[in-house]
Short mmCIF file of C-alpha atoms in Angstrom, two decimals:
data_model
loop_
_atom_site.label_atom_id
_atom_site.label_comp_id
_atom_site.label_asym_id
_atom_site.label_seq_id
_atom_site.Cartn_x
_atom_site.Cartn_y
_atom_site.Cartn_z
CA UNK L 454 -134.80 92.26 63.74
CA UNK L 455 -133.16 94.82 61.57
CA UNK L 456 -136.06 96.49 59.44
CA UNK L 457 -134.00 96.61 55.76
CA UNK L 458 -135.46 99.80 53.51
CA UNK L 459 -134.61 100.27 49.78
CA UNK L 460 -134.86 103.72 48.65
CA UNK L 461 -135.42 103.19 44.70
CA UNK L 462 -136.73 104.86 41.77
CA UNK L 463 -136.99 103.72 37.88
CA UNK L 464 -135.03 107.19 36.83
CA UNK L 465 -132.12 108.61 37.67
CA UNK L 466 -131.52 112.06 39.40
CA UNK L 467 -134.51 112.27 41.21
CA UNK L 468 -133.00 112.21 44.73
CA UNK L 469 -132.76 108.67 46.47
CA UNK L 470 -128.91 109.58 47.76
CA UNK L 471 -130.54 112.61 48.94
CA UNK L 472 -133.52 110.76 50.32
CA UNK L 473 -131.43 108.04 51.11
CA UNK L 474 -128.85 109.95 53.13
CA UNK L 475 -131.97 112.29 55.02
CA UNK L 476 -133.73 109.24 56.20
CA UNK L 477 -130.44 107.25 57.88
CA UNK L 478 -129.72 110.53 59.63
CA UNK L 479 -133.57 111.41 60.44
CA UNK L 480 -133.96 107.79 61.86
CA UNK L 481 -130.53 108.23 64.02
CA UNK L 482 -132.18 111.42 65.09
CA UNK L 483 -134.70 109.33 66.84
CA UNK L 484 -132.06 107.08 68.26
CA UNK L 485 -132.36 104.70 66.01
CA UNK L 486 -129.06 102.22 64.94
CA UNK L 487 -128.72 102.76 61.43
CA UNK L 488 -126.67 101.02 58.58
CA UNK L 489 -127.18 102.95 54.66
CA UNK L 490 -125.68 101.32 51.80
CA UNK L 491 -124.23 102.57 48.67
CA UNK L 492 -125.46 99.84 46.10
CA UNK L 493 -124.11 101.84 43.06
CA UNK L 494 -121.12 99.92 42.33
CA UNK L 495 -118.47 102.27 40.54
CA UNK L 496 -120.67 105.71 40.82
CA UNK L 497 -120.22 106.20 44.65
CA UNK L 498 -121.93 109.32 45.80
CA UNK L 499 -123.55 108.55 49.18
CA UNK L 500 -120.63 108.81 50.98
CA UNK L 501 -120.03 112.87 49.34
CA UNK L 502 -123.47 113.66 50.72
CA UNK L 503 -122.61 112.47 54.13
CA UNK L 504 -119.50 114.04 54.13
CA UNK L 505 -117.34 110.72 55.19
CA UNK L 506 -115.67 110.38 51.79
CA UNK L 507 -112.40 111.39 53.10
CA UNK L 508 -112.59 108.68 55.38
CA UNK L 509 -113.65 105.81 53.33
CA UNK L 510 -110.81 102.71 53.35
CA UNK L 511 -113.29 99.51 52.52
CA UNK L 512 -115.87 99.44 50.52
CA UNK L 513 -119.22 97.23 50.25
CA UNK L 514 -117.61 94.87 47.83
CA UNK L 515 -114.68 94.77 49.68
CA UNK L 516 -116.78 93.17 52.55
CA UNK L 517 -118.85 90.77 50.21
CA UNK L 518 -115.05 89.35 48.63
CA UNK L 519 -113.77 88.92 52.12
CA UNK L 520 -111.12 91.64 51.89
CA UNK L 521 -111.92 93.32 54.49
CA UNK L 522 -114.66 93.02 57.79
CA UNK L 523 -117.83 94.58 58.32
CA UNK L 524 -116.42 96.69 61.28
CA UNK L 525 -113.09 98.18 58.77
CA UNK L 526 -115.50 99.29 56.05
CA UNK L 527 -118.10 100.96 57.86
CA UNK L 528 -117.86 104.36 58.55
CA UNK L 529 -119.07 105.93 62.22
CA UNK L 530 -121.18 109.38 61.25
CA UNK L 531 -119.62 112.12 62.97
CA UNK L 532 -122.92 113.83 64.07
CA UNK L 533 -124.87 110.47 65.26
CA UNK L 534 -123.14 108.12 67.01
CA UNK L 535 -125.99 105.50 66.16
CA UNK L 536 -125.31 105.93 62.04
CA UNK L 537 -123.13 104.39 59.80
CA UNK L 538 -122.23 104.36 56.58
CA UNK L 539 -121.38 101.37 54.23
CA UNK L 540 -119.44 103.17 50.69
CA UNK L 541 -119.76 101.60 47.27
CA UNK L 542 -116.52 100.52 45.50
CA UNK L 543 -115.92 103.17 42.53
CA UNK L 544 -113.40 101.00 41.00
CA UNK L 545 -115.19 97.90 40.50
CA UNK L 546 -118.09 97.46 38.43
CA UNK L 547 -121.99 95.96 38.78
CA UNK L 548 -121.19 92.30 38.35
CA UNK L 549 -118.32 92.60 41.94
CA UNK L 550 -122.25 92.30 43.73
CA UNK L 551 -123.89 88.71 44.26
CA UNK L 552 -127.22 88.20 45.93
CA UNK L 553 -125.43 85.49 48.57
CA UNK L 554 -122.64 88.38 49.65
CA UNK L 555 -125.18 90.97 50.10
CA UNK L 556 -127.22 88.36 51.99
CA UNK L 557 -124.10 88.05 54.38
CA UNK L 558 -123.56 91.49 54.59
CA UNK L 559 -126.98 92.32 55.75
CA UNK L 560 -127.45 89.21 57.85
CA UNK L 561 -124.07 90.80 59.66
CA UNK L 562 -125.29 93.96 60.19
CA UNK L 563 -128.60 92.86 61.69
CA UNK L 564 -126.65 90.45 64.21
CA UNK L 565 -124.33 93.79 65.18
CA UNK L 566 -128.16 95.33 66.43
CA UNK L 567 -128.75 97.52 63.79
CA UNK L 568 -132.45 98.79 63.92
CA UNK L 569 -132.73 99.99 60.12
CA UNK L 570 -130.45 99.39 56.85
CA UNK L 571 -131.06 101.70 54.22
CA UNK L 572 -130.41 100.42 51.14
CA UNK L 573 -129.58 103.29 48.59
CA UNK L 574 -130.64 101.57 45.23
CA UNK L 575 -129.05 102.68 41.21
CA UNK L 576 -131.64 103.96 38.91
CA UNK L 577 -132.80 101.55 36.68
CA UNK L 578 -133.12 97.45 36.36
CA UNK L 579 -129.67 96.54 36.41
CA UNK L 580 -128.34 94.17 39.10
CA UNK L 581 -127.25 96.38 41.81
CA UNK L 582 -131.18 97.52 41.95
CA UNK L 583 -132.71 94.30 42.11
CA UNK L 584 -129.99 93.27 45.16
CA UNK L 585 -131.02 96.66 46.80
CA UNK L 586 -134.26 95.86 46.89
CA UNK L 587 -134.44 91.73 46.94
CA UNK L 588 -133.85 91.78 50.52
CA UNK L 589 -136.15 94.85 51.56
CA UNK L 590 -139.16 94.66 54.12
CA UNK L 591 -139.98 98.44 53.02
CA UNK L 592 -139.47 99.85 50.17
CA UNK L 593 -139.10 104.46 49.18
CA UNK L 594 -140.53 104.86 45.60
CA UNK L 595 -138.88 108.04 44.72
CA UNK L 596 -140.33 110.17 42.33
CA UNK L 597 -140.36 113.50 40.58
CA UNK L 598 -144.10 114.59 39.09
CA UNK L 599 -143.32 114.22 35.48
CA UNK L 600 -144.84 111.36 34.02
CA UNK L 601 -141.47 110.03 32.67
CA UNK L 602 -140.53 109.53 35.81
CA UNK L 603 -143.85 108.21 37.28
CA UNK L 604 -143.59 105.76 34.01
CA UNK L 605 -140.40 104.44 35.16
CA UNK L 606 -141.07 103.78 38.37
CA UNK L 607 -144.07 101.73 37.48
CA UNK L 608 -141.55 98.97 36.34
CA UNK L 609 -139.83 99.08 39.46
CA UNK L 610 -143.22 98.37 41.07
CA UNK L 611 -143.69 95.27 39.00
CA UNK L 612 -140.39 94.08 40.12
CA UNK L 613 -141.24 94.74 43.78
CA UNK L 614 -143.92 92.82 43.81
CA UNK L 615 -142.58 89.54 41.78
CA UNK L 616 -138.76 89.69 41.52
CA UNK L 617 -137.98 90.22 45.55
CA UNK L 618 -137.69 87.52 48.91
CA UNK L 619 -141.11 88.68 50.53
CA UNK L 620 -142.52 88.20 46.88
CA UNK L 621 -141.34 84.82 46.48
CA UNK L 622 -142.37 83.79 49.83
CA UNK L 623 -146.04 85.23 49.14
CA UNK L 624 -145.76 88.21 50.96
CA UNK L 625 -145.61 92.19 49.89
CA UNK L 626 -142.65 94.86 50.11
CA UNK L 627 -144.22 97.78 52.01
CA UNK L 628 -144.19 100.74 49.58
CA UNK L 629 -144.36 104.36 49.69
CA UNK L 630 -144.10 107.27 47.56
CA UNK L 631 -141.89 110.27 47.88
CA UNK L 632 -142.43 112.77 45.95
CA UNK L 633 -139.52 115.35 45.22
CA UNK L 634 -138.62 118.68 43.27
CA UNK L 635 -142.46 119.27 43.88
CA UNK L 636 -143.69 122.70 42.72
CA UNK L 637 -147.25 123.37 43.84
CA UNK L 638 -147.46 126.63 41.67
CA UNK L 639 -146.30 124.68 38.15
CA UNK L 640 -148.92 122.31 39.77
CA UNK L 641 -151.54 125.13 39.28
CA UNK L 642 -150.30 125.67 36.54
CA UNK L 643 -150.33 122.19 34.86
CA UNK L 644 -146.98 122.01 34.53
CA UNK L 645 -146.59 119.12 36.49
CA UNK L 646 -148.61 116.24 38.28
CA UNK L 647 -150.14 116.39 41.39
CA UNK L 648 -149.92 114.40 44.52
CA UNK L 649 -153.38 112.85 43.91
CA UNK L 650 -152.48 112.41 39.82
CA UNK L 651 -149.27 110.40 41.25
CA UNK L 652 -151.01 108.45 43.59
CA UNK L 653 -153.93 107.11 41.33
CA UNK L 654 -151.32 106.27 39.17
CA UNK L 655 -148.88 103.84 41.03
CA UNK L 656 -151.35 103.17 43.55
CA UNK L 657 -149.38 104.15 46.22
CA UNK L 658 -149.55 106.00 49.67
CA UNK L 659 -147.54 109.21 49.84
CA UNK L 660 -144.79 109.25 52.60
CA UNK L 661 -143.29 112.81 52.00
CA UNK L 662 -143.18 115.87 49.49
CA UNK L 663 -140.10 117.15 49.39
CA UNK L 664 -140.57 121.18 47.46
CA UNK L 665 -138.18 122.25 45.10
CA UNK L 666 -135.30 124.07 46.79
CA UNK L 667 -132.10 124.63 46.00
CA UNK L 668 -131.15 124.17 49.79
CA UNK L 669 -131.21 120.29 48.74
CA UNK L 670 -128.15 120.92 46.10
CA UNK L 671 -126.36 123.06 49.05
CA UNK L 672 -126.72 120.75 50.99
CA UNK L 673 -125.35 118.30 49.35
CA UNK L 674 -121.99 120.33 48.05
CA UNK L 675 -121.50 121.06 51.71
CA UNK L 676 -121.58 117.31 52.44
CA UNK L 677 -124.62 117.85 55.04
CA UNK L 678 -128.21 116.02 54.61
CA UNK L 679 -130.69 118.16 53.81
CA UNK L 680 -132.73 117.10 56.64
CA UNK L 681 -130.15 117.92 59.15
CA UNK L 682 -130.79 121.99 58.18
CA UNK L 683 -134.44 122.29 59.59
CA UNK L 684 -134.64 126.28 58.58
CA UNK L 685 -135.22 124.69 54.78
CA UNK L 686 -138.65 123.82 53.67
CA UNK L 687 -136.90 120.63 52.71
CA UNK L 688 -135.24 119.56 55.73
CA UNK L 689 -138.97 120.08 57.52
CA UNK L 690 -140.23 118.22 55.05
CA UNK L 691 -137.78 115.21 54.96
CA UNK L 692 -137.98 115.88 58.92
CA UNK L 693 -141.79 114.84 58.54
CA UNK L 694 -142.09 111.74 56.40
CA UNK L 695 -139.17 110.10 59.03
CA UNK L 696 -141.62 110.91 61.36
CA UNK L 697 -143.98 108.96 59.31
CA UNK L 698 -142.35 106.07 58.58
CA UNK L 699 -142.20 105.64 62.24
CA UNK L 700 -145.64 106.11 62.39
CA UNK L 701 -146.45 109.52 64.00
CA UNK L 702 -149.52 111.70 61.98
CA UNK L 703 -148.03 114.74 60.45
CA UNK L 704 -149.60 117.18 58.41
CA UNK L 705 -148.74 117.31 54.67
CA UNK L 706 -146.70 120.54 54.13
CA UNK L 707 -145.30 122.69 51.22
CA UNK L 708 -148.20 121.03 48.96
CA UNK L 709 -149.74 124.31 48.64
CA UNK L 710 -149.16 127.18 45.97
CA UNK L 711 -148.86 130.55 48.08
CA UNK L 712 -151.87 132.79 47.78
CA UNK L 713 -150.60 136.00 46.39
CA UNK L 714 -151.53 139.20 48.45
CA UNK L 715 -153.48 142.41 47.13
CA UNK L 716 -150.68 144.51 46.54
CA UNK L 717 -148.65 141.82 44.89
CA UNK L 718 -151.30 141.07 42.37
CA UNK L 719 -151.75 144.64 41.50
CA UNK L 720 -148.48 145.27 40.72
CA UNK L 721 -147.74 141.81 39.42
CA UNK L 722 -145.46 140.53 42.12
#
């Protein structure tokens, strides 16, 4: 059975392409068959971070209308033979998705052998976030420490555990938190949440913390998942809550402000 994640948030810009786009390749990495979706109808961005958008023909909603098969629109990763990528349709808009194709879609994918689909969700409550996510065993909460952000997500909580097919059958989404753009110094500071301040909020169990880096917007422009450069803090870091999800112990890293040295401090370094 084809485990179906949904990599969501209540805001937008906090990273789930990013997040979404690390955790396909990180679970490939482990030889894993993996399907990620682009569920934002008429934005389309997955496919840039992968670096496949040169190649994309068919789209997701090209697929669900019967334009086109499963095996046309998705797109063989050129680093991992065992990922794919599935594009959204930039021309169409929110309403070209219906719960029954996106059923058939995923219902396909799992009968091709597919041991993950990673569903990379919109921001927000509109439809193309609740199909993301109606059809997820596991869910990726991702979230920056602000407490707009935390807010948000909150809602998509609530909507997890009422508005999905586990929910309705009596059963729970498995949810975890990723946090991103974390700072442990503005932490110090009390600029900005802490793990633990996140945590007792949404009641969740923290999967990863991903530091701030600008490796993650290089990345990106270069059309390479962060995770797939391991000399970044980030790429370790996305590197370790794969590992998690999998279930392997890792330590948390980067959660840490650096202690400053002697000479530093004296001359204010």
């Amino acid at each position: 059975m084809a485990e179906i994640i949904v990599v969501t948030s209540g805001k937008g810009g906090v990273g789930k392409t990013t997040t979404s786009a690390s955790l396909a390749c990180g679970l490939a990495r482990h030889g894993k068959k993996v399907a990620v979706i682009d569920f934002d109808v008429g934005l389309r961005n997955l496919d840039l971070i992968m670096g496949c958008e040169r190649r994309v023909v068919y789209d997701f909603v090209n697929v669900i209308h019967g334009e086109a098969s499963l095996k046309q629109a998705l797109i063989k990763d050129k680093r991992f033979d065992t990922l794919h990528v599935l594009a959204a349709s930039q021309t169409r808009d929110k309403d070209a998705l219906a719960k029954e194709g996106v059923e058939k879609v995923l219902k396909e994918l799992a009968d091709e052998g597919f041991d993950y689909i990673v569903c990379d969700s919109p921001a927000g409550i509109e439809k193309g976030a609740f199909l993301a996510m109606y059809f997820a065993d596991q869910a990726i909460v991702v979230v920056n420490p602000e407490v707009s952000s935390v807010r948000d997500s909150d809602r998509i909580l609530g909507l997890l555990a009422s508005k999905t097919r586990k929910a309705e059958n009596g059963e729970r989404v498995k949810e975890f938190l990723l946090l991103t753009r974390y700072s442990p110094g503005r932490v110090e500071n009390g600029e900005m949440l802490s793990i633990t301040d996140v945590e007792e909020v949404l009641g969740l169990k923290t999967i990863g913390v991903i530091p701030e880096s600008g490796d993650v917007l290089n990345a990106s422009n270069k059309g390479e998942p962060v995770i797939l450069d391991m000399e970044s803090n980030a790429g370790q870091a996305y590197d370790d809550a794969v590992a998690r999800l999998m279930g392997e112990e890792r330590p948390m890293r980067f959660t840490q402000a650096e202690k400053k040295g002697f000479f530093s401090k004296l001359f204010g370094g």
